[in-house]
XYZ file of C-alpha atoms in Angstrom:
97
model
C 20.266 29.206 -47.914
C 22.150 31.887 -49.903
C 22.286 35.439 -49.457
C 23.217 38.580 -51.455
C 24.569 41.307 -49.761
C 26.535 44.284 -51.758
C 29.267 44.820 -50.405
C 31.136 46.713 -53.200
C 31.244 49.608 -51.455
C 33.583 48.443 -48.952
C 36.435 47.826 -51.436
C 37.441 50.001 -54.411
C 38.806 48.536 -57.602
C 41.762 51.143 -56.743
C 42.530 49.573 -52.911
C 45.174 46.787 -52.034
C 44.371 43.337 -51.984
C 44.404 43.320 -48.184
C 41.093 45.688 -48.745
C 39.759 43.194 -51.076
C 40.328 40.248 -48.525
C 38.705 41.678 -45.687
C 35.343 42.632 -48.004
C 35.105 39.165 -48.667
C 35.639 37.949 -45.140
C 32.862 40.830 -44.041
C 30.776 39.068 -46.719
C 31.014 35.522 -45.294
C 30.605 36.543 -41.576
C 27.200 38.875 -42.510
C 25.801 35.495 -44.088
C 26.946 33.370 -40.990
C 25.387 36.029 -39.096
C 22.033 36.035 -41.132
C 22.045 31.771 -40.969
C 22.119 32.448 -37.266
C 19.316 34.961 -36.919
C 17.119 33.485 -38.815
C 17.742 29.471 -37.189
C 16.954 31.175 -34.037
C 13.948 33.431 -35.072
C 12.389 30.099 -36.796
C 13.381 28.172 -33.830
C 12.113 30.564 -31.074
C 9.926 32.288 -32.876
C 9.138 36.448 -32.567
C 12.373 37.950 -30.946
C 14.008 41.213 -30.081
C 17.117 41.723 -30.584
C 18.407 41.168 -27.428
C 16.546 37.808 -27.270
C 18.005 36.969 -30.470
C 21.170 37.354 -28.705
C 20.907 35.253 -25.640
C 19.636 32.646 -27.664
C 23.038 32.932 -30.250
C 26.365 33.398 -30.327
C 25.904 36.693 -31.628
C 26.044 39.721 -29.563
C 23.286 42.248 -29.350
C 25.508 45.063 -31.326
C 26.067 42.199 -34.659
C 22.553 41.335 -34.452
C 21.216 44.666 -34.603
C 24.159 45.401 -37.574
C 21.981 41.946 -39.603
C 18.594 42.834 -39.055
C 18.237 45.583 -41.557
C 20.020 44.084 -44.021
C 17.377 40.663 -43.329
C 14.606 43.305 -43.465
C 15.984 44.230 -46.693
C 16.505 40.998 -48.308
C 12.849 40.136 -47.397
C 13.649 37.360 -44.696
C 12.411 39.126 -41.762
C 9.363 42.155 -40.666
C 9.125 43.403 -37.600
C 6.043 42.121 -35.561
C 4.869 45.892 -34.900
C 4.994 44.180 -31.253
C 7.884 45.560 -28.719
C 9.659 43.634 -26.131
C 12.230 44.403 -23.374
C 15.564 44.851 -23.880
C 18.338 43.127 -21.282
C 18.269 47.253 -20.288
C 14.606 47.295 -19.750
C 14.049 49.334 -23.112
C 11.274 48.419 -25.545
C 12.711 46.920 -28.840
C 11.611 46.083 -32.198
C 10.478 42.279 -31.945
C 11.173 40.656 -34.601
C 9.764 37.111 -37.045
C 10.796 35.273 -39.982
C 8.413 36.285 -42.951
């Protein structure tokens, strides 16, 4: 499963190459992160984020950060349903698309 993300904006052609590194790690991890979401979302099924969570390695905070960008890509919608969050807080649920 591949993924596009653009992440030019977080390195200019005028930074060091550190700057350039650490894009490219930032790129690897958000696809990691998206692999994960998605094996658990088509594993589980619906989730919220915190769900998502509990059932990953992931922490609520670098879910949250993925599903957007998922959203975006076209991989995931949100249910329209809401669930509770680990704080007792309705959240977005979540499903594969």
């Amino acid at each position: 499963m591949q993924f596009e993300i653009d992440f030019v904006a977080l390195a200019r052609a005028t930074d060091p190459p550190t700057s350039h590194a650490a894009a490219l790690q930032a790129r690897e991890l958000a696809a990691q992160h998206h692999r994960t979401i998605l094996a658990a979302l088509e594993a589980y099924g619906p989730l919220g984020k915190d769900g998502i969570a509990a059932r990953t390695s992931l922490t609520g905070v670098a879910v949250c950060r993925r599903l957007t960008e998922l959203q975006r890509m076209g991989r995931i919608r949100p249910t329209g349903e809401t669930v509770l969050s680990t704080a007792g807080r309705a959240e977005r649920e979540w499903a594969v698309v």
